[in-house]
Coordinates of C-alpha atoms in Angstrom, one line a residue:
X3 CA -14.9 -11.0 7.9
X4 CA -16.3 -13.7 5.6
X5 CA -13.4 -16.1 4.2
X6 CA -15.9 -16.6 1.2
X7 CA -16.1 -12.9 0.5
X8 CA -12.2 -12.6 0.6
X9 CA -12.0 -15.5 -1.8
X10 CA -14.3 -13.7 -4.1
X11 CA -12.3 -10.4 -3.7
X12 CA -9.1 -12.2 -4.8
X13 CA -10.8 -13.7 -7.8
X14 CA -12.1 -10.2 -8.6
X15 CA -8.5 -8.9 -8.2
X16 CA -7.4 -11.6 -10.7
X17 CA -10.1 -10.4 -13.2
X18 CA -9.2 -6.8 -12.7
X19 CA -5.4 -7.3 -13.4
X20 CA -6.1 -9.8 -16.2
X21 CA -4.2 -12.5 -14.5
X22 CA -7.4 -14.7 -15.0
X23 CA -10.2 -14.6 -17.5
X24 CA -13.9 -14.9 -16.8
X25 CA -13.8 -18.5 -17.9
X26 CA -11.3 -19.2 -15.2
X27 CA -13.5 -17.9 -12.4
X28 CA -15.2 -21.2 -11.1
X29 CA -11.7 -23.1 -11.4
X30 CA -10.0 -20.4 -9.6
X31 CA -12.4 -20.3 -6.8
X32 CA -12.2 -24.2 -6.4
X33 CA -8.5 -24.0 -6.2
X34 CA -8.6 -21.5 -3.5
X35 CA -11.1 -23.5 -1.5
X36 CA -8.8 -26.4 -1.7
X37 CA -5.9 -24.5 -0.3
X38 CA -8.1 -23.3 2.6
X39 CA -9.4 -26.7 3.4
X40 CA -13.0 -25.6 2.6
X41 CA -15.6 -27.9 1.0
X42 CA -17.5 -25.2 -0.8
X43 CA -19.3 -21.9 -0.5
X44 CA -22.0 -21.5 2.2
X45 CA -24.8 -20.1 -0.1
X46 CA -25.3 -19.6 -3.7
X47 CA -24.9 -15.9 -3.3
X48 CA -21.4 -16.4 -2.0
X49 CA -20.5 -18.5 -4.9
X50 CA -21.7 -16.2 -7.6
X51 CA -21.0 -12.6 -6.7
X52 CA -17.7 -10.9 -7.3
X53 CA -17.3 -7.6 -5.6
X54 CA -15.5 -4.6 -7.3
X55 CA -11.8 -4.3 -6.0
X56 CA -9.1 -2.0 -6.7
X57 CA -5.6 -3.2 -7.3
X58 CA -4.2 -1.6 -4.3
X59 CA -6.5 -3.8 -2.1
X60 CA -4.4 -6.7 -2.5
X61 CA -2.5 -6.3 0.7
X62 CA -5.6 -6.2 2.6
X63 CA -7.3 -9.2 0.8
X64 CA -4.3 -11.4 1.4
X65 CA -3.9 -10.2 5.0
X66 CA -7.5 -11.2 5.7
X67 CA -7.2 -14.8 4.1
X68 CA -3.8 -15.3 5.9
X69 CA -5.4 -14.5 9.2
X70 CA -8.0 -17.0 8.5
X71 CA -5.5 -19.6 7.3
X72 CA -3.4 -19.0 10.6
X73 CA -6.5 -19.5 12.7
X74 CA -7.1 -22.8 11.0
X75 CA -3.4 -23.9 11.4
X76 CA -2.8 -24.0 7.8
X77 CA 0.3 -21.9 7.5
X78 CA 2.7 -23.5 10.0
X79 CA 3.0 -20.2 11.9
X80 CA 2.1 -16.5 12.1
X81 CA 5.4 -14.9 11.3
X82 CA 6.1 -13.1 8.1
X83 CA 8.1 -16.0 6.7
X84 CA 5.3 -18.4 7.1
X85 CA 2.6 -16.0 5.9
X86 CA 4.9 -15.2 2.8
X87 CA 5.1 -18.8 2.0
X88 CA 1.3 -19.2 2.1
X89 CA 0.3 -16.1 0.3
X90 CA 2.5 -17.1 -2.7
X91 CA 0.6 -20.3 -2.9
X92 CA -2.6 -18.4 -3.0
X93 CA -1.4 -16.1 -5.8
X94 CA 0.0 -19.0 -7.8
X95 CA -3.6 -20.0 -8.5
X96 CA -3.9 -16.9 -10.5
X97 CA -0.7 -17.1 -12.5
X98 CA -0.7 -18.8 -15.9
X99 CA 1.7 -21.7 -16.8
X100 CA 5.3 -20.6 -17.8
X101 CA 4.7 -21.8 -21.6
X102 CA 1.7 -19.4 -22.0
X103 CA 3.6 -16.5 -20.5
X104 CA 6.7 -17.1 -22.6
X105 CA 4.4 -17.4 -25.8
X106 CA 2.7 -14.0 -25.0
X107 CA 6.0 -12.4 -24.2
X108 CA 7.5 -13.5 -27.4
X109 CA 4.5 -12.5 -29.4
X110 CA 4.6 -9.0 -27.9
X111 CA 8.4 -8.8 -28.5
X112 CA 7.9 -9.2 -32.1
X113 CA 6.0 -5.8 -32.1
X114 CA 8.3 -4.1 -29.7
X115 CA 10.8 -5.3 -27.0
X116 CA 9.5 -2.5 -24.7
X117 CA 5.8 -3.9 -25.1
X118 CA 7.2 -7.2 -24.0
X119 CA 8.9 -6.1 -20.9
X120 CA 6.0 -3.8 -19.9
X121 CA 3.8 -6.8 -20.1
X122 CA 6.2 -9.0 -17.9
X123 CA 7.0 -6.3 -15.5
X124 CA 3.1 -5.7 -14.9
X125 CA 2.6 -9.5 -14.5
X126 CA 5.5 -9.8 -12.0
X127 CA 3.8 -7.0 -9.8
X128 CA 0.2 -8.3 -10.3
X129 CA 1.2 -11.9 -9.2
X130 CA 2.6 -10.3 -6.1
X131 CA 5.9 -11.7 -6.8
X132 CA 7.0 -8.0 -6.5
X133 CA 5.0 -7.0 -3.5
X134 CA 4.1 -3.4 -4.4
X135 CA 2.8 -2.6 -1.0
X136 CA 6.4 -3.4 0.5
X137 CA 8.4 -1.7 -2.2
X138 CA 6.6 1.6 -1.7
X139 CA 7.9 1.6 1.9
X140 CA 11.5 2.1 0.8
X141 CA 12.7 5.7 1.5
X142 CA 14.3 7.2 -1.5
X143 CA 15.8 10.6 -2.2
X144 CA 18.4 12.4 -4.5
X145 CA 21.4 14.1 -3.2
X146 CA 23.7 16.6 -5.1
X147 CA 27.3 15.7 -5.1
X148 CA 30.3 16.9 -7.0
X149 CA 29.8 13.8 -9.2
X150 CA 26.3 14.5 -10.1
X151 CA 22.9 13.6 -8.5
X152 CA 23.0 10.3 -6.8
X153 CA 20.0 8.1 -5.8
X154 CA 19.9 7.2 -2.2
X155 CA 17.6 4.5 -0.8
X156 CA 16.9 3.0 2.6
X157 CA 15.8 -0.5 2.0
X158 CA 12.6 -1.5 3.9
X159 CA 10.9 -3.8 1.5
X160 CA 13.2 -6.9 2.1
X161 CA 11.8 -8.5 5.2
X162 CA 14.2 -9.4 7.9
X163 CA 14.2 -13.1 9.1
X164 CA 12.3 -13.6 12.2
X165 CA 14.0 -15.6 15.1
X166 CA 11.5 -18.5 15.0
X167 CA 12.1 -19.0 11.3
X168 CA 15.8 -18.8 11.8
X169 CA 15.7 -21.4 14.6
X170 CA 13.5 -23.7 12.4
X171 CA 15.7 -23.3 9.6
X172 CA 18.7 -24.5 11.5
X173 CA 16.8 -27.7 12.4
X174 CA 16.0 -28.4 8.7
X175 CA 17.9 -30.7 6.6
X176 CA 19.8 -28.9 3.9
X177 CA 17.8 -29.7 0.8
X178 CA 20.2 -28.5 -1.8
X179 CA 17.3 -27.8 -4.2
X180 CA 17.1 -25.2 -5.7
X181 CA 20.9 -24.9 -5.3
X182 CA 20.5 -21.2 -4.9
X183 CA 18.0 -18.3 -5.2
X184 CA 19.0 -17.7 -8.9
X185 CA 18.6 -21.3 -10.1
X186 CA 16.1 -22.0 -12.8
X187 CA 14.4 -24.6 -10.6
X188 CA 13.0 -21.6 -8.4
X189 CA 10.3 -21.1 -10.9
X190 CA 7.2 -22.3 -9.3
X191 CA 8.8 -23.6 -6.1
X192 CA 6.9 -23.8 -2.9
X193 CA 9.7 -22.6 -0.6
X194 CA 10.6 -23.3 2.9
X195 CA 11.5 -21.5 6.1
X196 CA 15.2 -21.1 4.7
X197 CA 14.1 -20.5 1.1
X198 CA 11.5 -18.2 -0.2
X199 CA 8.3 -19.2 -2.1
X200 CA 8.5 -18.8 -5.8
X201 CA 5.2 -20.4 -6.8
X202 CA 4.0 -17.1 -8.4
X203 CA 7.3 -16.4 -10.0
X204 CA 7.9 -16.7 -13.7
X205 CA 11.0 -16.7 -16.0
X206 CA 11.5 -15.8 -19.7
X207 CA 14.3 -17.7 -21.6
X208 CA 16.7 -15.6 -23.6
X209 CA 19.7 -16.6 -25.8
X210 CA 22.9 -14.7 -25.0
X211 CA 26.1 -15.5 -26.9
X212 CA 24.6 -18.6 -28.0
X213 CA 23.8 -19.9 -24.4
X214 CA 20.4 -20.1 -22.6
X215 CA 19.8 -17.5 -19.9
X216 CA 16.8 -16.6 -17.8
X217 CA 15.3 -13.2 -17.7
X218 CA 13.4 -12.2 -14.4
X219 CA 12.6 -9.3 -12.2
X220 CA 14.1 -8.7 -8.7
X221 CA 11.3 -9.0 -6.0
X222 CA 12.7 -6.1 -4.3
X223 CA 12.9 -3.6 -7.2
X224 CA 15.7 -1.2 -6.2
X225 CA 14.9 0.9 -9.3
X226 CA 12.5 0.9 -12.1
X227 CA 12.2 -2.5 -13.9
X228 CA 15.0 -3.9 -11.9
X229 CA 15.6 -7.2 -13.7
X230 CA 17.9 -10.1 -13.1
X231 CA 19.4 -12.2 -16.0
X232 CA 20.9 -15.6 -15.0
X233 CA 22.7 -18.3 -16.5
X234 CA 20.6 -21.5 -16.8
X235 CA 23.5 -23.4 -15.6
X236 CA 24.5 -23.2 -11.9
X237 CA 28.0 -21.8 -12.7
X238 CA 30.0 -19.3 -10.5
X239 CA 30.3 -15.7 -11.2
X240 CA 33.1 -15.1 -13.8
X241 CA 34.1 -12.0 -15.7
X242 CA 35.5 -13.2 -19.1
X243 CA 35.4 -12.2 -22.7
X244 CA 32.0 -14.0 -23.0
X245 CA 30.6 -11.8 -20.2
X246 CA 31.0 -8.7 -22.6
X247 CA 29.4 -10.6 -25.4
X248 CA 26.5 -11.6 -23.3
X249 CA 26.0 -8.2 -22.0
X250 CA 26.0 -6.5 -25.4
X251 CA 23.8 -9.3 -26.8
X252 CA 21.1 -8.3 -24.1
X253 CA 21.3 -4.6 -24.9
X254 CA 20.9 -5.5 -28.6
X255 CA 17.8 -7.4 -27.7
X256 CA 16.5 -5.0 -25.2
X257 CA 17.8 -1.5 -26.2
X258 CA 15.7 0.4 -23.7
X259 CA 17.5 -1.4 -20.8
X260 CA 20.9 -1.0 -18.9
X261 CA 22.6 -4.2 -18.0
X262 CA 25.7 -5.0 -16.0
X263 CA 27.5 -7.5 -13.9
X264 CA 28.9 -7.7 -10.3
X265 CA 32.5 -8.6 -10.0
X266 CA 33.7 -12.1 -9.5
X267 CA 35.7 -11.7 -6.3
X268 CA 34.9 -11.6 -2.7
X269 CA 34.6 -8.1 -1.1
X270 CA 34.0 -6.3 -4.4
X271 CA 31.5 -8.8 -5.6
X272 CA 27.8 -8.9 -4.9
X273 CA 25.9 -11.2 -2.4
X274 CA 25.7 -14.2 -4.7
X275 CA 29.0 -15.4 -6.1
X276 CA 28.0 -18.9 -6.8
X277 CA 25.7 -18.3 -9.8
X278 CA 26.6 -16.2 -12.8
X279 CA 24.0 -13.5 -13.3
X280 CA 23.6 -9.8 -14.5
X281 CA 21.3 -7.0 -13.1
X282 CA 19.7 -4.3 -15.3
X283 CA 16.6 -2.3 -15.9
X284 CA 14.8 0.6 -17.4
X285 CA 16.8 3.2 -15.5
X286 CA 19.3 5.9 -16.1
X287 CA 21.9 5.6 -13.3
X288 CA 24.0 8.6 -12.3
X289 CA 27.2 7.0 -13.6
X290 CA 25.6 6.8 -17.1
X291 CA 25.1 10.6 -16.9
X292 CA 28.7 11.3 -15.8
X293 CA 30.9 12.8 -18.5
X294 CA 34.2 11.8 -20.0
X295 CA 36.9 13.8 -18.2
X296 CA 39.8 12.6 -20.4
X297 CA 39.6 10.8 -23.8
X298 CA 42.4 8.6 -25.1
X299 CA 43.0 6.0 -28.0
X300 CA 44.7 2.7 -27.9
X301 CA 46.9 1.4 -30.7
X302 CA 44.9 -1.3 -32.7
X303 CA 41.7 -0.1 -31.4
X304 CA 41.6 3.4 -33.0
X305 CA 37.9 2.8 -34.1
X306 CA 36.8 2.4 -30.4
X307 CA 36.0 5.6 -28.6
X308 CA 37.7 5.5 -25.1
X309 CA 37.7 7.8 -22.1
X310 CA 38.1 8.1 -18.3
X311 CA 34.7 8.9 -16.7
X312 CA 34.4 11.7 -14.1
X313 CA 33.2 9.4 -11.3
X314 CA 34.4 8.4 -7.7
X315 CA 35.2 4.9 -9.0
X316 CA 37.6 4.2 -11.7
X317 CA 35.8 3.9 -14.9
X318 CA 36.8 3.4 -18.5
X319 CA 34.1 4.1 -21.0
X320 CA 34.3 2.6 -24.4
X321 CA 31.8 2.7 -27.4
X322 CA 31.3 1.6 -30.9
X323 CA 28.6 0.6 -33.4
X324 CA 30.3 -2.8 -33.7
X325 CA 29.6 -5.1 -30.8
X326 CA 32.7 -7.4 -31.7
X327 CA 35.1 -4.6 -31.5
X328 CA 33.9 -3.7 -28.1
X329 CA 34.1 -7.2 -27.0
X330 CA 37.8 -7.5 -28.2
X331 CA 38.8 -4.3 -26.5
X332 CA 37.0 -5.0 -23.2
X333 CA 38.7 -8.4 -23.1
X334 CA 42.1 -6.6 -23.8
X335 CA 41.6 -4.3 -20.8
X336 CA 40.5 -7.2 -18.7
X337 CA 43.6 -9.2 -19.4
X338 CA 45.8 -6.4 -18.8
X339 CA 44.0 -5.2 -15.5
X340 CA 44.0 -9.0 -14.2
X341 CA 47.9 -9.0 -14.5
X342 CA 48.5 -5.4 -13.6
X343 CA 50.6 -4.3 -10.5
X344 CA 51.6 -0.9 -9.5
X345 CA 53.3 -0.7 -6.1
X346 CA 53.5 3.0 -6.0
X347 CA 49.6 3.1 -6.4
X348 CA 49.1 0.1 -4.0
X349 CA 47.6 -2.0 -6.8
X350 CA 48.7 -5.7 -6.6
X351 CA 47.5 -8.2 -9.1
X352 CA 48.0 -11.0 -6.6
X353 CA 49.5 -11.7 -3.3
X354 CA 50.3 -15.1 -1.9
X355 CA 48.6 -16.5 -4.9
X356 CA 45.3 -14.8 -4.3
X357 CA 44.1 -12.8 -7.3
X358 CA 42.8 -9.2 -6.7
X359 CA 42.0 -7.4 -9.8
X360 CA 38.7 -7.7 -11.5
X361 CA 36.0 -5.4 -13.0
X362 CA 32.3 -4.4 -13.2
X363 CA 31.1 -4.2 -16.8
X364 CA 28.0 -2.2 -17.5
X365 CA 26.5 -2.1 -21.0
X366 CA 24.0 0.3 -22.6
X367 CA 22.9 1.5 -26.1
X368 CA 23.0 5.1 -27.1
X369 CA 21.3 5.4 -30.5
X370 CA 23.1 3.0 -32.8
X371 CA 26.3 2.8 -30.6
X372 CA 27.0 0.1 -28.0
X373 CA 28.6 1.4 -24.8
X374 CA 30.6 -0.4 -22.1
X375 CA 31.6 1.0 -18.8
X376 CA 34.5 -1.0 -17.2
X377 CA 34.9 -0.3 -13.6
X378 CA 38.2 -1.4 -12.2
X379 CA 38.1 -3.2 -8.9
X380 CA 40.6 -4.7 -6.5
X381 CA 39.9 -6.7 -3.2
X382 CA 43.1 -6.5 -1.4
X383 CA 42.9 -6.2 2.4
X384 CA 45.5 -5.1 5.1
X385 CA 45.7 -5.0 8.9
X386 CA 44.5 -1.5 8.8
X387 CA 41.6 -2.2 6.3
X388 CA 40.7 -5.8 7.1
X389 CA 37.4 -5.5 5.1
X390 CA 39.2 -4.2 1.9
X391 CA 41.5 -1.2 1.1
X392 CA 39.0 -0.3 -1.8
X393 CA 36.0 -0.6 0.3
X394 CA 34.2 1.8 2.5
X395 CA 36.7 2.5 5.4
X396 CA 35.7 2.4 9.1
X397 CA 34.8 6.0 9.5
X398 CA 32.0 5.5 7.0
X399 CA 30.5 2.4 8.3
X400 CA 28.0 4.2 10.3
X401 CA 26.3 4.7 7.1
X402 CA 27.4 1.9 4.9
X403 CA 29.6 -1.1 5.9
X404 CA 28.4 -3.7 3.2
X405 CA 30.1 -4.6 0.1
X406 CA 29.8 -2.1 -2.8
X407 CA 28.1 -4.0 -5.6
X408 CA 27.1 -3.2 -9.2
X409 CA 24.1 -1.0 -8.3
X410 CA 26.2 1.2 -5.9
X411 CA 28.9 1.3 -8.3
X412 CA 26.4 3.0 -10.6
X413 CA 25.4 5.6 -8.2
X414 CA 22.4 4.2 -6.3
X415 CA 22.9 3.6 -2.6
X416 CA 21.3 0.8 -1.0
X417 CA 21.3 1.7 2.8
X418 CA 20.4 -0.6 5.7
X419 CA 16.7 -0.2 7.1
X420 CA 18.2 0.7 10.6
X421 CA 18.9 4.2 9.1
X422 CA 15.1 5.1 9.0
X423 CA 15.0 5.1 12.7
X424 CA 18.5 6.3 13.4
X425 CA 18.2 9.4 11.1
X426 CA 14.9 10.3 12.8
X427 CA 16.5 9.9 16.3
X428 CA 19.6 12.1 15.0
X429 CA 17.2 14.8 14.0
X430 CA 15.7 15.2 17.3
X431 CA 19.1 14.8 19.1
X432 CA 20.7 17.4 16.9
X433 CA 18.0 19.9 17.3
X434 CA 17.8 19.6 21.1
X435 CA 21.9 19.4 21.4
X436 CA 21.6 15.9 22.9
X437 CA 24.8 14.1 23.8
X438 CA 24.6 10.8 21.7
X439 CA 28.2 9.6 22.7
X440 CA 26.8 7.1 25.1
X441 CA 23.6 6.2 23.0
X442 CA 23.7 2.5 22.1
X443 CA 22.2 3.1 18.7
X444 CA 23.4 6.6 17.9
X445 CA 26.8 6.6 19.2
X446 CA 28.3 5.3 15.8
X447 CA 27.2 8.6 14.4
X448 CA 28.9 10.8 17.0
X449 CA 31.9 11.8 15.1
X450 CA 29.8 12.5 11.8
X451 CA 27.5 14.7 13.9
X452 CA 30.3 16.6 15.5
X453 CA 31.4 17.5 12.0
X454 CA 27.9 18.4 10.9
X455 CA 27.4 20.8 13.9
X456 CA 30.3 22.9 12.7
X457 CA 28.5 23.4 9.5
X458 CA 24.8 23.9 10.6
X459 CA 23.1 25.4 13.5
X460 CA 20.6 22.6 14.1
X461 CA 19.0 24.2 17.2
X462 CA 17.3 26.8 15.0
X463 CA 16.1 24.4 12.4
X464 CA 12.6 22.8 12.0
X465 CA 12.4 19.0 11.9
X466 CA 11.7 19.3 8.1
X467 CA 14.8 21.4 7.5
X468 CA 17.0 19.0 9.7
X469 CA 15.6 16.0 7.8
X470 CA 16.5 17.7 4.5
X471 CA 20.0 18.4 5.6
X472 CA 20.7 14.8 7.0
X473 CA 19.7 13.4 3.8
X474 CA 21.9 15.6 1.9
X475 CA 24.7 14.8 4.1
X476 CA 24.1 11.0 3.7
X477 CA 24.4 11.5 0.0
X478 CA 27.8 13.2 0.7
X479 CA 28.9 10.1 2.9
X480 CA 27.8 7.7 0.1
X481 CA 29.9 9.8 -2.5
X482 CA 32.9 9.1 -0.1
X483 CA 32.1 5.5 0.0
X484 CA 32.4 5.2 -3.7
X485 CA 35.7 7.2 -3.5
X486 CA 37.0 4.6 -1.1
X487 CA 36.0 1.8 -3.5
X488 CA 37.7 3.5 -6.3
X489 CA 41.3 2.1 -7.1
X490 CA 42.3 5.5 -8.5
X491 CA 41.4 8.6 -6.5
X492 CA 40.1 11.9 -8.3
X493 CA 43.3 13.7 -7.4
X494 CA 46.1 14.7 -9.5
X495 CA 48.2 11.9 -8.2
X496 CA 45.3 9.3 -8.5
X497 CA 44.7 10.4 -12.2
X498 CA 48.5 10.1 -13.0
X499 CA 48.4 6.5 -11.7
X500 CA 45.2 5.9 -13.7
X501 CA 47.0 7.0 -16.9
X502 CA 50.0 4.7 -16.1
X503 CA 47.6 1.8 -16.5
X504 CA 46.0 3.3 -19.6
X505 CA 49.4 3.5 -21.3
X506 CA 49.8 -0.4 -20.8
X507 CA 46.8 -1.0 -23.0

């Protein structure tokens, strides 16, 4: 491998993706030489020729350059953490300044909001902020459930921290800058072993409800055009009247996107409660396709369409062509729910001074109408369910133990990477009738597999058929996970309790 050829390949990639123009070639080469501690090219041919490359060659190009950088002790280490820090630095050479990107985005937005987001999403991938070659490793399928088709994913694109990096991070002084992974100060930040590099990351400022927010994409892309919209101020998650106004403002500006918020309490909230943010994208989630099972009207809000959604979680769907009316009614529901207690249904607004009720709001546009889904949440715990009464119970932890956040609420499962290997091993074990009760990795699935064996004759199945059955059954488990997270169950008793709350509105 010639490092000079790899530099030229990377520059050629920049031209191919239009990250840089022909006028930038010499400058870009010199910046890459600087990063690699090289004085110059060895001969004129190396400095002048650019080989043809395909976009899908980026992983190979960066891998070769990183191997060279590691051999010259330029990266600090050879683990994925150190390599990721250095390759973000390499890619930053190809990425334009924020002001120019914002200017182009705004120019395209005047033509079409969709053209603007298309440009920005492509840029976020071409810059390797979204690592396409990792995202494509995620395992995805659709499972049929009684609530419709649900999206199931096994996340393999988010790299696990390696032990050496974890040890190094413990020895580091806590910098406190940026304050968290969502702060505006991440744009262009070099990163460190306990904070990912963001040198190739860009943010588009947007105004929501009169406030400045930032629009970016998630580097892990759990679904198409998975975006994050964050408050420019480092303020904690809070579901308030303003939340609804901000979400509806966003859908007004970007009508081709869905946008929603995680809840603002532990257990039912997302992984980051310290910074107010939303998640959205150009994707129709299963919950958006779920029908209204019962319509109702509320005095004083007769102009707002209301209904209970046929969904395993407890969802009130409201719609109107007037944003202001939706904001008013959503705030009315929120205030009622925050204070609502129904001991018969085991719903308590608070215990020992700790608040339990909150909600997930999700906004979208349908034609000229604005639509909000309000998902009722409660984070109460008991001795029997220490992780949460309305959280996946212990019998489902073999598939999903983590918090049920916004994305899963909407019907897209994000399952742990361990399941890739475990499902493959279960496939072999079930077809060979192997006892897994004492298997260190598989015993957690023993009860589930025992139930499956009553439904299927695995010994006569092909590996492909068994794989298909297991995936379908994982989807059914995820459906139960959402049922557990629902405060009102999809039973006669559960719906009766749901209507008791509706009547208080």
